[in-house]
């Protein structure tokens, strides 16, 4: 399930990054929806952290999610792709970690 959430977040982030790269689509509802979905998924990942059992790992993940959410908020306000690219990098790195742990 976690892997699927990362994949969904990455898909929505890619969609919003592409839309924000083009000034014609940067303010489109589709870009806003993609950003909103990505924020929702990352928020869900953050809310599902078990800080009692996860210790330092949960705390570090929480910080990464918080950073990503902040970057997406900034991207939404400025309608530029920089924050989305930063969040995308974090999500891809975390997904790679999960891919290394969980094999299909």
Coordinates of N, CA, C and O in Angstrom, one line a residue:
X1 N 0.8 -1.2 0.0 CA 0.0 0.0 0.0 C 0.9 1.3 0.0 O 0.6 2.2 -0.7
X2 N 1.9 1.3 0.8 CA 2.8 2.4 0.8 C 3.5 2.7 -0.5 O 3.5 3.8 -1.0
X3 N 3.9 1.6 -1.2 CA 4.5 1.7 -2.5 C 3.5 2.3 -3.5 O 3.8 3.2 -4.3
X4 N 2.2 1.9 -3.4 CA 1.2 2.5 -4.3 C 0.9 4.0 -4.0 O 0.7 4.8 -4.9
X5 N 1.0 4.3 -2.7 CA 0.9 5.8 -2.4 C 2.0 6.6 -3.0 O 1.8 7.7 -3.5
X6 N 3.2 6.1 -2.9 CA 4.4 6.8 -3.5 C 4.2 6.9 -5.0 O 4.4 8.0 -5.6
X7 N 3.8 5.8 -5.6 CA 3.6 5.8 -7.1 C 2.5 6.9 -7.4 O 2.6 7.6 -8.4
X8 N 1.4 6.9 -6.7 CA 0.4 7.9 -6.9 C 0.8 9.3 -6.7 O 0.5 10.2 -7.5
X9 N 1.6 9.6 -5.7 CA 2.1 10.9 -5.4 C 3.1 11.3 -6.6 O 3.0 12.4 -7.1
X10 N 3.9 10.4 -7.0 CA 4.9 10.7 -8.1 C 4.1 11.0 -9.4 O 4.4 12.0 -10.1
X11 N 3.1 10.3 -9.7 CA 2.3 10.5 -10.9 C 1.6 11.9 -10.8 O 1.7 12.6 -11.8
X12 N 1.1 12.3 -9.7 CA 0.4 13.6 -9.6 C 1.4 14.7 -9.6 O 1.2 15.8 -10.2
X13 N 2.6 14.5 -9.0 CA 3.7 15.5 -9.0 C 4.2 15.7 -10.4 O 4.4 16.8 -10.8
X14 N 4.4 14.6 -11.2 CA 4.8 14.7 -12.6 C 3.8 15.5 -13.4 O 4.1 16.4 -14.2
X15 N 2.5 15.2 -13.2 CA 1.5 15.9 -13.9 C 1.5 17.4 -13.6 O 1.4 18.2 -14.5
X16 N 1.6 17.7 -12.3 CA 1.6 19.1 -11.9 C 2.9 19.8 -12.4 O 2.9 21.0 -12.8
X17 N 4.0 19.1 -12.4 CA 5.3 19.7 -12.8 C 5.2 20.1 -14.3 O 5.6 21.2 -14.7
X18 N 4.7 19.2 -15.1 CA 4.6 19.4 -16.5 C 3.6 20.6 -16.8 O 3.9 21.5 -17.6
X19 N 2.5 20.6 -16.1 CA 1.6 21.8 -16.2 C 2.2 23.1 -15.8 O 1.9 24.1 -16.4
X20 N 3.0 23.1 -14.7 CA 3.6 24.3 -14.2 C 4.7 24.8 -15.1 O 5.0 26.0 -15.1
X21 N 5.3 23.9 -15.9 CA 6.4 24.3 -16.8 C 5.9 25.1 -18.0 O 6.6 25.9 -18.6
X22 N 4.6 25.0 -18.3 CA 4.0 25.8 -19.4 C 3.1 26.9 -18.9 O 2.2 26.7 -18.1
X23 N 3.4 28.1 -19.3 CA 2.7 29.3 -18.7 C 1.2 29.2 -19.2 O 0.4 29.8 -18.5
X24 N 0.9 28.5 -20.2 CA -0.5 28.4 -20.7 C -1.3 27.5 -19.8 O -2.5 27.7 -19.7
X25 N -0.7 26.6 -19.1 CA -1.4 25.6 -18.3 C -1.1 25.8 -16.8 O -1.7 25.1 -15.9
X26 N -0.2 26.7 -16.4 CA 0.2 26.8 -15.0 C -0.9 27.1 -14.1 O -0.9 26.7 -12.9
X27 N -1.9 27.8 -14.5 CA -3.0 28.2 -13.6 C -4.3 27.4 -13.9 O -5.4 27.7 -13.5
X28 N -4.1 26.3 -14.6 CA -5.3 25.5 -15.0 C -5.8 24.7 -13.8 O -5.1 24.4 -12.9
X29 N -7.1 24.3 -13.8 CA -7.7 23.5 -12.8 C -7.0 22.1 -12.7 O -6.9 21.6 -11.6
X30 N -6.6 21.6 -13.8 CA -5.9 20.3 -13.8 C -4.6 20.3 -13.0 O -4.4 19.4 -12.2
X31 N -3.9 21.4 -13.1 CA -2.7 21.5 -12.3 C -3.0 21.6 -10.8 O -2.4 21.0 -10.0
X32 N -4.0 22.4 -10.5 CA -4.4 22.5 -9.1 C -4.9 21.2 -8.6 O -4.6 20.9 -7.4
X33 N -5.6 20.5 -9.3 CA -6.1 19.2 -8.9 C -5.0 18.2 -8.7 O -5.0 17.5 -7.7
X34 N -4.0 18.2 -9.6 CA -2.8 17.3 -9.4 C -2.1 17.7 -8.2 O -1.6 16.8 -7.4
X35 N -1.9 19.0 -7.9 CA -1.2 19.4 -6.7 C -1.9 19.0 -5.5 O -1.4 18.5 -4.5
X36 N -3.2 19.2 -5.5 CA -4.1 18.8 -4.4 C -4.0 17.3 -4.1 O -4.0 16.9 -2.9
X37 N -4.1 16.5 -5.1 CA -4.0 15.1 -4.9 C -2.7 14.7 -4.3 O -2.6 13.8 -3.4
X38 N -1.6 15.3 -4.8 CA -0.2 15.0 -4.3 C -0.1 15.4 -2.9 O 0.4 14.6 -2.0
X39 N -0.6 16.5 -2.5 CA -0.6 17.0 -1.1 C -1.4 16.1 -0.2 O -1.0 15.7 0.9
X40 N -2.6 15.6 -0.7 CA -3.4 14.7 0.0 C -2.7 13.3 0.3 O -2.7 12.8 1.4
X41 N -2.0 12.8 -0.8 CA -1.3 11.5 -0.6 C -0.2 11.7 0.4 O 0.0 10.8 1.3
X42 N 0.6 12.7 0.2 CA 1.8 12.9 1.1 C 1.3 13.2 2.6 O 1.8 12.7 3.5
X43 N 0.2 13.9 2.7 CA -0.4 14.1 4.0 C -0.9 12.8 4.6 O -0.7 12.6 5.8
X44 N -1.4 11.9 3.8 CA -1.8 10.6 4.3 C -0.6 9.7 4.7 O -0.6 9.1 5.8
X45 N 0.4 9.8 3.9 CA 1.7 9.1 4.3 C 2.2 9.6 5.7 O 2.6 8.8 6.5
X46 N 2.2 10.9 5.8 CA 2.6 11.5 7.1 C 1.7 11.1 8.2 O 2.2 10.8 9.3
X47 N 0.4 11.1 8.0 CA -0.5 10.8 9.1 C -0.4 9.3 9.5 O -0.7 9.0 10.7
X48 N 0.1 8.5 8.6 CA 0.2 7.1 8.9 C 1.4 6.7 9.7 O 1.6 5.5 10.1
X49 N 2.3 7.6 9.9 CA 3.6 7.3 10.6 C 3.3 6.9 12.1 O 2.5 7.6 12.7
X50 N 3.9 5.9 12.5 CA 3.8 5.5 13.9 C 5.1 5.9 14.7 O 6.1 5.2 14.6
X51 N 5.0 7.1 15.3 CA 6.2 7.7 15.9 C 6.6 6.8 17.1 O 7.8 6.8 17.4
X52 N 5.7 6.2 17.8 CA 6.1 5.4 19.0 C 7.0 4.2 18.5 O 8.0 3.8 19.1
X53 N 6.5 3.5 17.5 CA 7.2 2.3 17.0 C 8.4 2.6 16.0 O 9.4 1.9 16.0
X54 N 8.2 3.7 15.3 CA 9.2 4.1 14.2 C 10.4 4.8 14.7 O 11.4 4.8 14.0
X55 N 10.3 5.5 15.9 CA 11.5 6.2 16.4 C 12.1 7.2 15.4 O 11.4 8.0 14.9
X56 N 13.4 7.1 15.3 CA 14.1 8.1 14.4 C 13.7 8.0 13.0 O 13.6 9.0 12.3
X57 N 13.4 6.8 12.5 CA 13.0 6.7 11.1 C 11.7 7.4 10.9 O 11.5 8.2 9.9
X58 N 10.7 7.3 11.7 CA 9.4 8.0 11.6 C 9.6 9.5 11.7 O 9.0 10.2 11.0
X59 N 10.5 9.9 12.6 CA 10.8 11.3 12.8 C 11.4 11.9 11.5 O 11.0 13.0 11.0
X60 N 12.3 11.2 10.9 CA 13.0 11.6 9.7 C 12.0 11.7 8.5 O 12.0 12.6 7.7
X61 N 11.2 10.6 8.4 CA 10.2 10.6 7.3 C 9.2 11.8 7.5 O 8.8 12.4 6.5
X62 N 8.8 12.1 8.8 CA 7.9 13.2 9.0 C 8.5 14.5 8.5 O 7.8 15.3 7.9
X63 N 9.8 14.7 8.8 CA 10.5 15.9 8.3 C 10.5 16.0 6.8 O 10.3 17.1 6.2
X64 N 10.8 14.8 6.1 CA 10.8 14.8 4.7 C 9.4 15.1 4.1 O 9.3 15.9 3.1
X65 N 8.4 14.6 4.7 CA 7.0 14.8 4.3 C 6.7 16.3 4.5 O 6.0 16.9 3.6
X66 N 7.0 16.8 5.7 CA 6.8 18.2 6.0 C 7.5 19.1 4.9 O 6.9 20.1 4.4
X67 N 8.7 18.8 4.6 CA 9.4 19.6 3.6 C 8.7 19.5 2.3 O 8.6 20.6 1.6
X68 N 8.3 18.4 1.9 CA 7.6 18.2 0.6 C 6.3 19.0 0.6 O 6.0 19.6 -0.4
X69 N 5.6 18.9 1.6 CA 4.3 19.6 1.7 C 4.6 21.1 1.6 O 3.8 21.9 0.9
X70 N 5.6 21.6 2.3 CA 5.9 23.0 2.2 C 6.3 23.4 0.8 O 5.9 24.5 0.3
X71 N 7.1 22.6 0.2 CA 7.5 22.9 -1.2 C 6.3 23.0 -2.2 O 6.2 23.8 -3.0
X72 N 5.4 22.1 -2.0 CA 4.2 22.1 -2.8 C 3.3 23.3 -2.5 O 2.7 23.8 -3.5
X73 N 3.2 23.7 -1.3 CA 2.4 24.9 -1.0 C 3.1 26.1 -1.7 O 2.3 26.9 -2.2
X74 N 4.4 26.2 -1.6 CA 5.1 27.3 -2.3 C 4.8 27.2 -3.8 O 4.6 28.3 -4.5
X75 N 4.9 26.0 -4.4 CA 4.7 25.9 -5.8 C 3.2 26.3 -6.2 O 3.0 26.9 -7.2
X76 N 2.3 26.0 -5.3 CA 0.9 26.3 -5.6 C 0.7 27.8 -5.5 O 0.0 28.4 -6.3
X77 N 1.4 28.5 -4.6 CA 1.3 30.0 -4.5 C 2.0 30.7 -5.6 O 1.4 31.6 -6.2
X78 N 3.2 30.2 -6.0 CA 3.9 30.9 -7.0 C 3.6 30.4 -8.4 O 4.0 31.1 -9.4
X79 N 3.0 29.2 -8.5 CA 2.7 28.6 -9.8 C 4.0 28.4 -10.6 O 4.0 28.6 -11.8
X80 N 5.0 28.0 -9.9 CA 6.3 27.6 -10.6 C 6.6 26.2 -10.2 O 6.2 25.7 -9.2
X81 N 7.4 25.5 -11.1 CA 7.6 24.0 -10.9 C 8.8 23.7 -9.9 O 9.0 22.5 -9.6
X82 N 9.5 24.7 -9.4 CA 10.6 24.4 -8.5 C 10.3 23.5 -7.3 O 10.9 22.5 -7.0
X83 N 9.3 24.0 -6.6 CA 8.9 23.2 -5.4 C 8.4 21.8 -5.7 O 8.7 20.9 -5.0
X84 N 7.7 21.7 -6.8 CA 7.2 20.4 -7.2 C 8.4 19.5 -7.5 O 8.4 18.3 -7.2
X85 N 9.4 20.0 -8.2 CA 10.6 19.2 -8.5 C 11.3 18.8 -7.3 O 11.8 17.6 -7.2
X86 N 11.4 19.6 -6.3 CA 12.0 19.3 -5.0 C 11.2 18.1 -4.3 O 11.8 17.2 -3.8
X87 N 9.9 18.3 -4.3 CA 9.1 17.2 -3.6 C 9.2 15.9 -4.4 O 9.2 14.8 -3.8
X88 N 9.2 16.1 -5.7 CA 9.4 14.9 -6.6 C 10.6 14.1 -6.3 O 10.6 12.9 -6.2
X89 N 11.7 14.8 -6.1 CA 13.0 14.2 -5.8 C 12.9 13.4 -4.5 O 13.4 12.3 -4.4
X90 N 12.3 14.0 -3.5 CA 12.1 13.3 -2.2 C 11.3 12.1 -2.4 O 11.7 11.0 -1.9
X91 N 10.2 12.2 -3.0 CA 9.3 11.0 -3.2 C 9.9 9.9 -4.0 O 9.8 8.7 -3.7
X92 N 10.6 10.3 -5.0 CA 11.3 9.2 -5.8 C 12.4 8.5 -5.0 O 12.5 7.3 -5.1
X93 N 13.1 9.3 -4.2 CA 14.2 8.7 -3.4 C 13.5 7.7 -2.3 O 14.0 6.6 -2.1
X94 N 12.4 8.2 -1.7 CA 11.8 7.3 -0.7 C 11.2 6.1 -1.4 O 11.3 5.0 -0.8
X95 N 10.6 6.2 -2.6 CA 10.1 5.1 -3.3 C 11.2 4.1 -3.6 O 11.0 2.9 -3.5
X96 N 12.3 4.6 -4.0 CA 13.5 3.7 -4.3 C 13.8 2.9 -3.1 O 14.1 1.7 -3.2
X97 N 13.8 3.5 -1.9 CA 14.0 2.8 -0.7 C 13.0 1.7 -0.5 O 13.4 0.6 -0.1
X98 N 11.8 2.0 -0.7 CA 10.7 0.9 -0.5 C 10.9 -0.1 -1.6 O 10.6 -1.3 -1.3
X99 N 11.2 0.2 -2.8 CA 11.4 -0.8 -3.9 C 12.6 -1.7 -3.5 O 12.5 -2.9 -3.8
X100 N 13.6 -1.2 -2.8 CA 14.7 -2.1 -2.3 C 14.2 -3.0 -1.2 O 14.8 -4.1 -1.0
X101 N 13.2 -2.6 -0.4 CA 12.8 -3.4 0.7 C 11.7 -4.5 0.2 O 11.8 -5.6 0.6
X102 N 10.8 -4.0 -0.6 CA 9.7 -4.8 -1.0 C 9.8 -5.2 -2.5 O 9.9 -4.3 -3.4
X103 N 9.9 -6.4 -2.8 CA 9.9 -6.9 -4.2 C 8.6 -7.4 -4.6 O 7.8 -7.9 -3.8
X104 N 8.3 -7.2 -5.9 CA 6.9 -7.6 -6.3 C 6.8 -9.0 -6.4 O 7.1 -9.9 -6.8

